[in-house]
PDB file of C-alpha atoms and ligand atoms in Angstrom:
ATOM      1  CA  UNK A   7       2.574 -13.483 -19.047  1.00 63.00           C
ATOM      2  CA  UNK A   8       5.030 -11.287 -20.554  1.00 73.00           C
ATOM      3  CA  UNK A   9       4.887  -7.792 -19.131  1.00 85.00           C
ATOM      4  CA  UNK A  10       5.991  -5.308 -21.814  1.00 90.00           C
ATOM      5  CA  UNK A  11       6.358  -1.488 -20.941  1.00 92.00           C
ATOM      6  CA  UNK A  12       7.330   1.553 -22.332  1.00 92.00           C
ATOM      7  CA  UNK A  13       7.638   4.857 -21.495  1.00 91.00           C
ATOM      8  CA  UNK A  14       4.400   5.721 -22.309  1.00 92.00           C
ATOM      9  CA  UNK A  15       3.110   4.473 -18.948  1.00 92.00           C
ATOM     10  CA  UNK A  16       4.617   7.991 -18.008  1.00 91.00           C
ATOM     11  CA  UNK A  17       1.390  10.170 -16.639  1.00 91.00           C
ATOM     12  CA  UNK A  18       1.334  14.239 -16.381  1.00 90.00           C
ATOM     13  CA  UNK A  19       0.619  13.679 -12.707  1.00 87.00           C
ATOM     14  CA  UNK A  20       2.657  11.155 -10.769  1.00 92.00           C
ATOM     15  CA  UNK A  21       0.672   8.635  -9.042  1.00 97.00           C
ATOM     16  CA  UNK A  22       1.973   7.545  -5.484  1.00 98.00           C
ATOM     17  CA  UNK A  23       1.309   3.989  -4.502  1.00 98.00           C
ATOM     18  CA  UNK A  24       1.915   2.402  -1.216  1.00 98.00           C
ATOM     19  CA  UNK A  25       2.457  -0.777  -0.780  1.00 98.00           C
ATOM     20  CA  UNK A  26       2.014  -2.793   2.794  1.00 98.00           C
ATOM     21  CA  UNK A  27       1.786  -6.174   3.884  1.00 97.00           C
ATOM     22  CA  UNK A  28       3.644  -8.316   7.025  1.00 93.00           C
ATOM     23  CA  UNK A  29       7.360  -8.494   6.831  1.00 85.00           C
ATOM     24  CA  UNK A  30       8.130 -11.566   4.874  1.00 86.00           C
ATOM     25  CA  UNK A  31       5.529 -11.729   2.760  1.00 93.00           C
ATOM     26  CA  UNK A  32       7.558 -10.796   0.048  1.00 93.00           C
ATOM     27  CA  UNK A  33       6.897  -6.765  -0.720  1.00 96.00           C
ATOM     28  CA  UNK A  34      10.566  -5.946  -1.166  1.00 94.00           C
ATOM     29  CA  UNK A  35      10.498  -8.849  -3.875  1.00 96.00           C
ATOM     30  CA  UNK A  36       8.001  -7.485  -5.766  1.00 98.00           C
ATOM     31  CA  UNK A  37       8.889  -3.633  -5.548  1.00 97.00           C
ATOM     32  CA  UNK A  38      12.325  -4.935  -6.702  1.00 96.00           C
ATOM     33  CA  UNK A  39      10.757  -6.690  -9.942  1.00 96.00           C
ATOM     34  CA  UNK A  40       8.491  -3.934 -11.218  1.00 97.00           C
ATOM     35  CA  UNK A  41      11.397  -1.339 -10.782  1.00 96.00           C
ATOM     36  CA  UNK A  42      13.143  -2.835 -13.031  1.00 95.00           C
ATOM     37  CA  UNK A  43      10.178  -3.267 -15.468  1.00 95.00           C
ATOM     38  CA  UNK A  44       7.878  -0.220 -15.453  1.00 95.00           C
ATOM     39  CA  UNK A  45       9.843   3.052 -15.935  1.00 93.00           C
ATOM     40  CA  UNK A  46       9.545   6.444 -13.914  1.00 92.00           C
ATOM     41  CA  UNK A  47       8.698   5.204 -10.639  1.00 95.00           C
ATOM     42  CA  UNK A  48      10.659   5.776  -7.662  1.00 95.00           C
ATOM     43  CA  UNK A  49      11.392   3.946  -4.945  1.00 95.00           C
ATOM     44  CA  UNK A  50      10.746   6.129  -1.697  1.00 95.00           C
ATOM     45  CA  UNK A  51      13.877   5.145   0.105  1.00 95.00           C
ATOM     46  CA  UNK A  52      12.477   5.215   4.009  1.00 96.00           C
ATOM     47  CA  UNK A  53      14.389   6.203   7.177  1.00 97.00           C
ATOM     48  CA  UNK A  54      14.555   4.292  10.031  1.00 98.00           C
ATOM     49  CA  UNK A  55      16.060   3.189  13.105  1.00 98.00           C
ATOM     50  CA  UNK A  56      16.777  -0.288  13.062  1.00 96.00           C
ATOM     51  CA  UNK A  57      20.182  -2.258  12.414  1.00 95.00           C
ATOM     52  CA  UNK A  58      21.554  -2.062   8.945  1.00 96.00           C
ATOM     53  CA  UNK A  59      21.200  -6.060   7.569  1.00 92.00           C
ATOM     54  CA  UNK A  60      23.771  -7.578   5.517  1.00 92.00           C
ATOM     55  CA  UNK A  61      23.527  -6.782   1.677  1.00 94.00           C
ATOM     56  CA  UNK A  62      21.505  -3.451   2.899  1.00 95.00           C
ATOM     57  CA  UNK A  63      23.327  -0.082   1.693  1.00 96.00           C
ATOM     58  CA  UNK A  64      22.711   3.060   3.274  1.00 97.00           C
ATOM     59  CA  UNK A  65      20.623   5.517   1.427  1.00 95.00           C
ATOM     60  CA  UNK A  66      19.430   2.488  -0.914  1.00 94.00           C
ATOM     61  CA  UNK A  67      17.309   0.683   0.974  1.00 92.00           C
ATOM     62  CA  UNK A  68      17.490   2.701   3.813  1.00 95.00           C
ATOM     63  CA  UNK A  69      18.598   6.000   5.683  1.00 96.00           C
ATOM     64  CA  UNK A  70      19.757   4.423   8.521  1.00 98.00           C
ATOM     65  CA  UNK A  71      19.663   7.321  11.733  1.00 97.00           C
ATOM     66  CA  UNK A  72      20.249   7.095  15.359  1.00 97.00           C
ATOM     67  CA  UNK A  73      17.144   7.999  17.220  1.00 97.00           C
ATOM     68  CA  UNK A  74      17.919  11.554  18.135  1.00 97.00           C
ATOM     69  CA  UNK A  75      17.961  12.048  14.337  1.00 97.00           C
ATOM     70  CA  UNK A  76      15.085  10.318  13.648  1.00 98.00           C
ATOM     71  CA  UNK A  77      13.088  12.786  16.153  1.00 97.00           C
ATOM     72  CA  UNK A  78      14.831  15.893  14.497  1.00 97.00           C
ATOM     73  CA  UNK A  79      13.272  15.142  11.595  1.00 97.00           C
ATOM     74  CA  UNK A  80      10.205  14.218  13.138  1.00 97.00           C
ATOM     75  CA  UNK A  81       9.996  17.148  15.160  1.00 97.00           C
ATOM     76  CA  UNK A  82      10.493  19.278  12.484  1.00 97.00           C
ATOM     77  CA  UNK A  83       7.960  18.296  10.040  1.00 95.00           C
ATOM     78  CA  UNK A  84      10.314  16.833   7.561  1.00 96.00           C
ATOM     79  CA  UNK A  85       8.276  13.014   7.537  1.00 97.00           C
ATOM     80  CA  UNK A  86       4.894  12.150   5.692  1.00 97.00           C
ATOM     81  CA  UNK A  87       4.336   9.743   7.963  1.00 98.00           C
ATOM     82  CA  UNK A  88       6.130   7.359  10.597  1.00 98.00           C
ATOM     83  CA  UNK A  89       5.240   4.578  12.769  1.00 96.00           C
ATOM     84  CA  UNK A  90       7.124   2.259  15.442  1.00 93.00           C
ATOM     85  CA  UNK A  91       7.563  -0.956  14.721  1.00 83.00           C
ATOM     86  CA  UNK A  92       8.753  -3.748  16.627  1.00 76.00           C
ATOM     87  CA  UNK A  93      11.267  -1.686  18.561  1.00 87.00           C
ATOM     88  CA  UNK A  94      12.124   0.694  15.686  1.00 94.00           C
ATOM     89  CA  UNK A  95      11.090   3.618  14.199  1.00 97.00           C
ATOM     90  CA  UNK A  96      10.456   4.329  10.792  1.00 97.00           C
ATOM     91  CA  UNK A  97       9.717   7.397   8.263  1.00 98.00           C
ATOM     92  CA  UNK A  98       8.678   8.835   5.028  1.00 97.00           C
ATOM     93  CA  UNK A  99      10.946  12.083   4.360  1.00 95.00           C
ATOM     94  CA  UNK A 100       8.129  14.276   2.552  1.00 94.00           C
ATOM     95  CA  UNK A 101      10.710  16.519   0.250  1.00 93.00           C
ATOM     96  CA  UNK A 102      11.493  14.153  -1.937  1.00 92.00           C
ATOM     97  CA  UNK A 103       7.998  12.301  -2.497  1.00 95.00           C
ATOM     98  CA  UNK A 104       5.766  15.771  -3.289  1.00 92.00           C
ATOM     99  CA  UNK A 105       9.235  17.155  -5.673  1.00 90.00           C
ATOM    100  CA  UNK A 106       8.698  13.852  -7.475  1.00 91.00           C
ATOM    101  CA  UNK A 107       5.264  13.860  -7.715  1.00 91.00           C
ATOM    102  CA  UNK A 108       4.966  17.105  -8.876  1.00 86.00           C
ATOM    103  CA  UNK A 109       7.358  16.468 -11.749  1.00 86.00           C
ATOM    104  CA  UNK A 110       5.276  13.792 -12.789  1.00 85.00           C
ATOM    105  CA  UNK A 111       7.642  10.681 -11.331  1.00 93.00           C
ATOM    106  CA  UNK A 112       5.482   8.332  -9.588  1.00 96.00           C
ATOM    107  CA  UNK A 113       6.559   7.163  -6.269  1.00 97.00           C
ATOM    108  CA  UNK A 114       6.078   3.853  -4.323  1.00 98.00           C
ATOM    109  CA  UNK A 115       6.319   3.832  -0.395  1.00 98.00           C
ATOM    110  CA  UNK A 116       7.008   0.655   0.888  1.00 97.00           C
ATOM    111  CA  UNK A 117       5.466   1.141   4.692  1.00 97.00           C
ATOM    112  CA  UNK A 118       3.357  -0.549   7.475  1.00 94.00           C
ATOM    113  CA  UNK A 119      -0.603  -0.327   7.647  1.00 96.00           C
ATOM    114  CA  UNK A 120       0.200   2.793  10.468  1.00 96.00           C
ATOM    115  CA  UNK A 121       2.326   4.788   7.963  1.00 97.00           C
ATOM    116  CA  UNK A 122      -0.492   3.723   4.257  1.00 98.00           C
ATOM    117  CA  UNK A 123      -3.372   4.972   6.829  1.00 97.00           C
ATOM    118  CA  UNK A 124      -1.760   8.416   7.868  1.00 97.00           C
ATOM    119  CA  UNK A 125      -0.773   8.838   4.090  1.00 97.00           C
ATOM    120  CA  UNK A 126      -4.098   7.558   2.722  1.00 97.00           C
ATOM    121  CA  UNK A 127      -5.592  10.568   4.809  1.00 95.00           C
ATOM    122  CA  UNK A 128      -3.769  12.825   4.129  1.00 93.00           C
ATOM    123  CA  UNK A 129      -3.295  11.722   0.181  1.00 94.00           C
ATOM    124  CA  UNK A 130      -6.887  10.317  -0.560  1.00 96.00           C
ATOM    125  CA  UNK A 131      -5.623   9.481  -4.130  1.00 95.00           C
ATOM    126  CA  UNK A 132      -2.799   7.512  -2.977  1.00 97.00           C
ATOM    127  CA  UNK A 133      -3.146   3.806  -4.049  1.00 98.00           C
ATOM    128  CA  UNK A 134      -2.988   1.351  -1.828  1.00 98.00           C
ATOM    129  CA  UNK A 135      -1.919  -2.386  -2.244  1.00 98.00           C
ATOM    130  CA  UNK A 136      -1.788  -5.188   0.444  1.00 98.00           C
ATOM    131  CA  UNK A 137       0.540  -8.347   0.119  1.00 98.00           C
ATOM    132  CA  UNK A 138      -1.007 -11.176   1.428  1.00 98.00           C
ATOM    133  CA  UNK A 139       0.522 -14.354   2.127  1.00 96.00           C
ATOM    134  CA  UNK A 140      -1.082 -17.660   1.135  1.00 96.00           C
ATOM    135  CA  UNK A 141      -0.734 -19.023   4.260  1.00 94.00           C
ATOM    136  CA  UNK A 142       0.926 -18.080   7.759  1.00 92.00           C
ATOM    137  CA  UNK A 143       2.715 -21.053   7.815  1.00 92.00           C
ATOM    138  CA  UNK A 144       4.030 -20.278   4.558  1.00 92.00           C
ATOM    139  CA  UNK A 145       5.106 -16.734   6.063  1.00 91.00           C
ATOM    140  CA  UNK A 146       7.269 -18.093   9.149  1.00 91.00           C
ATOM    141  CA  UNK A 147       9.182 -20.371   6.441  1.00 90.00           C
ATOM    142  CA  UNK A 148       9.973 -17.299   4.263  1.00 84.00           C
ATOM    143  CA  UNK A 149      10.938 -15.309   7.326  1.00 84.00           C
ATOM    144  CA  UNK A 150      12.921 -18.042   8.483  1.00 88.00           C
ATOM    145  CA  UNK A 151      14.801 -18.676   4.791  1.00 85.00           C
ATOM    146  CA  UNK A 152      15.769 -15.117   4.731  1.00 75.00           C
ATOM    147  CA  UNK A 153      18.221 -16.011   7.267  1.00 74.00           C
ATOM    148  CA  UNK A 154      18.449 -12.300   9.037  1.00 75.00           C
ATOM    149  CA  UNK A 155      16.609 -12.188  11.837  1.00 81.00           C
ATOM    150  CA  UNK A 156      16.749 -14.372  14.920  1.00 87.00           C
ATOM    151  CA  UNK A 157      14.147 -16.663  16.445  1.00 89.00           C
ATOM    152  CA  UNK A 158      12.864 -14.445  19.473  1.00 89.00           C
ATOM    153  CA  UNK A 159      12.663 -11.483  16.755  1.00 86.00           C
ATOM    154  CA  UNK A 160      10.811 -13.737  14.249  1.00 88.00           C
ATOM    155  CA  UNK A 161       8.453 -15.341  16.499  1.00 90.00           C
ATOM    156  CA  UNK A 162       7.977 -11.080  17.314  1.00 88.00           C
ATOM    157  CA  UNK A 163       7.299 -10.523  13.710  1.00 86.00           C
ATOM    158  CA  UNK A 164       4.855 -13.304  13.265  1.00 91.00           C
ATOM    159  CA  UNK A 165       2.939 -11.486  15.640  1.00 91.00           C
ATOM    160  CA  UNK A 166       3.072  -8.184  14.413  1.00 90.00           C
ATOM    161  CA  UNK A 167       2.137  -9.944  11.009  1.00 93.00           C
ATOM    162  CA  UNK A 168      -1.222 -10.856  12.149  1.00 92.00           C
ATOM    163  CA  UNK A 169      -1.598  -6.713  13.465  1.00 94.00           C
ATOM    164  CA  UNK A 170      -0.972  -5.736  10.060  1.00 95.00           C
ATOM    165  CA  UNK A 171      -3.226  -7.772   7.841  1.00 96.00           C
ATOM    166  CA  UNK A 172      -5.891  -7.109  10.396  1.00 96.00           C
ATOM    167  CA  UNK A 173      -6.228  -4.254   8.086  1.00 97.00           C
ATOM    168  CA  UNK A 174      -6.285  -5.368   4.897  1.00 97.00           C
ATOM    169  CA  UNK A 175      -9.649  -4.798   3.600  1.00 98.00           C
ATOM    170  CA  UNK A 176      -9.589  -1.259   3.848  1.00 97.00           C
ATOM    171  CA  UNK A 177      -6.690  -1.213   1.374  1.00 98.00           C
ATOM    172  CA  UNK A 178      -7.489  -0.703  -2.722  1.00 98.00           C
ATOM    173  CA  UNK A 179      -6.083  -3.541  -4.025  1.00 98.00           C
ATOM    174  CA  UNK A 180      -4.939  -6.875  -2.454  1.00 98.00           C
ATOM    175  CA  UNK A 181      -2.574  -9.507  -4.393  1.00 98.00           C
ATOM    176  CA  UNK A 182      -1.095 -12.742  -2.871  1.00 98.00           C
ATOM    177  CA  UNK A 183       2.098 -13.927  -3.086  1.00 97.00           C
ATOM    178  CA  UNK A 184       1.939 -17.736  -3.641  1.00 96.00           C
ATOM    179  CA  UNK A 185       3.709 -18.124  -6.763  1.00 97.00           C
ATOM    180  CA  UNK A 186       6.167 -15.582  -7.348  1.00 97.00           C
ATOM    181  CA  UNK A 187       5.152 -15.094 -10.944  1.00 97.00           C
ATOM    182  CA  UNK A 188       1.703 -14.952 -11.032  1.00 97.00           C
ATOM    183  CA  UNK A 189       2.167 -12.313  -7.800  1.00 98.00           C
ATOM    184  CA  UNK A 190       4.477 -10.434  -9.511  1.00 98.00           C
ATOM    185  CA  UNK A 191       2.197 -10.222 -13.061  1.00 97.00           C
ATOM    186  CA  UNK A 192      -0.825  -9.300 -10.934  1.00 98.00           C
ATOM    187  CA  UNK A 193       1.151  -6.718  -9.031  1.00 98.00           C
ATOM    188  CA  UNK A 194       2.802  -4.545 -11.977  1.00 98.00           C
ATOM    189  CA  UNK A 195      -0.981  -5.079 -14.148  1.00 97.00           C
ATOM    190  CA  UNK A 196      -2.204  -2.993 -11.018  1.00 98.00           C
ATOM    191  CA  UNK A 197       0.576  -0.308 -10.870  1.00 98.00           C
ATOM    192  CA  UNK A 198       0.098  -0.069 -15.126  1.00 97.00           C
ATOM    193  CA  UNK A 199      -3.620   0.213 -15.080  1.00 97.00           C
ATOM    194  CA  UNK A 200      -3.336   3.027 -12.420  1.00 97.00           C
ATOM    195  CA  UNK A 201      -0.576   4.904 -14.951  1.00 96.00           C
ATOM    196  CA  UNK A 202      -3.060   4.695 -17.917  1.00 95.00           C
ATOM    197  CA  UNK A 203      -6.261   6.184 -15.987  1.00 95.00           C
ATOM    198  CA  UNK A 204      -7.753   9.205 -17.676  1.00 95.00           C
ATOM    199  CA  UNK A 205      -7.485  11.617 -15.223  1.00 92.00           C
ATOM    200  CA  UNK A 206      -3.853  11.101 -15.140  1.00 92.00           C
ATOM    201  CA  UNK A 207      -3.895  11.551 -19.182  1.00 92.00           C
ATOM    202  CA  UNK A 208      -5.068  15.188 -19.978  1.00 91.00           C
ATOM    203  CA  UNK A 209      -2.026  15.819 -22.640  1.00 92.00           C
ATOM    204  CA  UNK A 210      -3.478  12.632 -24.823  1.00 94.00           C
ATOM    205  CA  UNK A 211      -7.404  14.142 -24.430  1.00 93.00           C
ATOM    206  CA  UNK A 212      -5.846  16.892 -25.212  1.00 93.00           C
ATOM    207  CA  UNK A 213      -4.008  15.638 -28.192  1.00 93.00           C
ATOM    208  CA  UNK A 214      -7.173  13.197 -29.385  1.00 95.00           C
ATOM    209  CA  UNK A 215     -10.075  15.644 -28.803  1.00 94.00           C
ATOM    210  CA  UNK A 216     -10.644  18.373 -31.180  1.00 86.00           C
ATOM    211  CA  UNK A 217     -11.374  21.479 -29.229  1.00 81.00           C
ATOM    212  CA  UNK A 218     -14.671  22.114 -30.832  1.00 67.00           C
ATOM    213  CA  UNK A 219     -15.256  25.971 -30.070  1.00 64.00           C
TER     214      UNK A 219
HETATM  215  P1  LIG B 365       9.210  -8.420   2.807  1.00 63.95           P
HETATM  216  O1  LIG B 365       9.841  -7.307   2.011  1.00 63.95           O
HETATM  217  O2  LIG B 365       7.717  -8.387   2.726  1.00 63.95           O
HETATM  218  O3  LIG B 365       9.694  -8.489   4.221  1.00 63.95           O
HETATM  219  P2  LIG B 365      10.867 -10.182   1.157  1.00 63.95           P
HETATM  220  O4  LIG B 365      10.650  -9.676  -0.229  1.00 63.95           O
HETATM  221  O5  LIG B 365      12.154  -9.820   1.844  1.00 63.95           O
HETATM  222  O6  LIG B 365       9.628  -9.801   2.116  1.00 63.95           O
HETATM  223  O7  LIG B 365      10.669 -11.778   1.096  1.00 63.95           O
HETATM  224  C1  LIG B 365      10.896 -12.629   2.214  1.00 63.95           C
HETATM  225  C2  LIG B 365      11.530 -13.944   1.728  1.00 63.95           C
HETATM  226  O8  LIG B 365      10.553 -14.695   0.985  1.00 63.95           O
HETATM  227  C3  LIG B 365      12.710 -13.741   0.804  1.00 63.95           C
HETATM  228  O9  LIG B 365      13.676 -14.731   1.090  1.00 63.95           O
HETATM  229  C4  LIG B 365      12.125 -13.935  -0.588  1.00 63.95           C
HETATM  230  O10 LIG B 365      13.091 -14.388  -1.516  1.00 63.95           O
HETATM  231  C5  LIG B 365      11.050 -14.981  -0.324  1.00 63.95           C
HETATM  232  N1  LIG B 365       9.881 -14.908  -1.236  1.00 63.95           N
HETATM  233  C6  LIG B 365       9.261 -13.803  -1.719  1.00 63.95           C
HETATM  234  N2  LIG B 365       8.201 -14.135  -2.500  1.00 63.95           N
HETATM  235  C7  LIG B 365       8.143 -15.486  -2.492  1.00 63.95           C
HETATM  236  C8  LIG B 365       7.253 -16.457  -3.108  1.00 63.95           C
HETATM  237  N3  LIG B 365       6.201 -16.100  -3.871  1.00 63.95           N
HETATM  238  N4  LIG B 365       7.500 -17.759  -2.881  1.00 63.95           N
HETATM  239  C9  LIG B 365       8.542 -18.147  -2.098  1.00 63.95           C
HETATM  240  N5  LIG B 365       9.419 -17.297  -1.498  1.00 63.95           N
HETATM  241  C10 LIG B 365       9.222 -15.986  -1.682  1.00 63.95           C
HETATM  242  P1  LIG B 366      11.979  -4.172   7.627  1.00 63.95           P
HETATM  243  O1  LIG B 366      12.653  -3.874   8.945  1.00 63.95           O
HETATM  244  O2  LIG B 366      11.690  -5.639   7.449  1.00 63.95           O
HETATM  245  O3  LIG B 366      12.724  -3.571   6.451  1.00 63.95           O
HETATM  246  O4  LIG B 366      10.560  -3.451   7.669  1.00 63.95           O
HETATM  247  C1  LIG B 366       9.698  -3.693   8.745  1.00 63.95           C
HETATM  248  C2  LIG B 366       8.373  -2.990   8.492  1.00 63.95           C
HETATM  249  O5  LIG B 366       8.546  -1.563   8.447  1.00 63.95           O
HETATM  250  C3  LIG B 366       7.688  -3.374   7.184  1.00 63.95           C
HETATM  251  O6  LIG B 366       6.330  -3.659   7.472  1.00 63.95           O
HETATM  252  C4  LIG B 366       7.825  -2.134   6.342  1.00 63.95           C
HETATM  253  O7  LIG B 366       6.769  -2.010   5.420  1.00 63.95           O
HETATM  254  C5  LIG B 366       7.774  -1.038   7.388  1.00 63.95           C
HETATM  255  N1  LIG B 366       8.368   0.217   6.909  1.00 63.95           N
HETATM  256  C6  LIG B 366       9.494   0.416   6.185  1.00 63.95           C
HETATM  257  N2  LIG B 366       9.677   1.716   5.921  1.00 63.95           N
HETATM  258  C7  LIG B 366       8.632   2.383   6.489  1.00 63.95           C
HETATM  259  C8  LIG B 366       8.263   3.766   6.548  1.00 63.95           C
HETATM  260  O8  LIG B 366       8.907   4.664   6.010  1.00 63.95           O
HETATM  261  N3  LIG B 366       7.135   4.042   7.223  1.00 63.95           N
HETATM  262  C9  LIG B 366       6.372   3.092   7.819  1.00 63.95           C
HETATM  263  N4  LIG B 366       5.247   3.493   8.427  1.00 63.95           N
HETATM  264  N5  LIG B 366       6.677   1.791   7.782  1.00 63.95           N
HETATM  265  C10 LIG B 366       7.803   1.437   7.127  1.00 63.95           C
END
């Protein structure tokens, strides 16, 4: 399938999507392909805690803090949401997701099941997606071949994996990533269909219906 997209995908009200799944299961892959596809949606770059890894840039993939920093912010109100994992801590900084929002950018959050449920109830319109692995074996190879972590932290992870899609059926949408392509297709068909919903659309009823008075 070839994906074309255009700008009209662009809604009067930004739509914020979070996306969650078990590290390795290949979320960052697939955020990274439909950036680069569908226009005006913005990656909600996270803070946290944790070691920068190599090819990581600070303020691109992350804002990497040291923890007192990380509980400023959290003391003061300034994250969404945040959530420990493994032995870090990690954020959503709120400013920039509701400026974006409200000038009709949509915004993806990239988070853990602890961070999509304190959005999803605070945000009930939020839409949630849950990569799924086709296997766990399958997983532990991946997080192995990505060659960054070590084996007491990935044998950590594998664990943690299993917390995480625990919750997966309370999440809107669930895609798994077996072949890359297919995954990929079924992922950005989601985030499009969610751009083109009506209620996100009043300037084209607007535009198409004849006000009748
Ligand atoms: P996550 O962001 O969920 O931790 P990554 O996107 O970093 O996962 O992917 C983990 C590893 O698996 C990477 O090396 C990536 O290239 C690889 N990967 C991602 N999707 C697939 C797939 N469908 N088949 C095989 N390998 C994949
Ligand atoms: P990693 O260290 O592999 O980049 O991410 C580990 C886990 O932290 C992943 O499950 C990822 O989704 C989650 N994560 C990354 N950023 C955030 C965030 O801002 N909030 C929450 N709750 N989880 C996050």
């Amino acid at each position: 399938m070839s994906l074309n997209v255009d700008a009209w995908t662009k809604p009067d009200q930004g739509a914020l999507f979070i996306v969650t799944g078990a590290s390795g299961t290949g979320k960052t892959t697939l955020v990274k392909r439909a950036l680069s596809t569908i226009p005006n949606i913005q990656f909600s770059v996270s803070a946290t805690t944790r070691k920068i890894r190599e090819g990581e840039i600070d303020g691109r993939d992350y804002h990497f803090l040291d923890i007192p920093e990380f509980e400023r912010r959290k003391d003061a109100g300034e994250l969404l949401e945040w959530a420990q994992v493994y032995k870090n801590f990690y954020g959503t900084l709120k400013a920039p997701v509701i400026e974006a929002l409200n000038a009709g950018e949509s915004i993806l959050l990239e988070i853990d099941q602890q961070g999509a449920a304190q959005v999803k109830a605070q945000m009930p319109q939020a839409i949630s997606i849950f990569i799924l692995p086709p296997t766990m074996a399958s997983l532990e190879s991946r997080l192995r071949g990505r060659n960054t972590d070590s084996d007491e932290i990935i044998a950590r992870r594998l664990k943690e994996a299993q917390d995480q899609i625990d919750h997966c059926g309370s999440f809107d949408y669930l895609v798994i990533n077996d072949d890359l392509e297919s995954a990929s297709d079924q992922f950005m068909s989601i985030l499009v269909a969610e751009l083109l919903k009506s209620n996100r659309r009043n300037s084209w009823v607007q535009q198409f219906v004849p006000n009748k008075e």
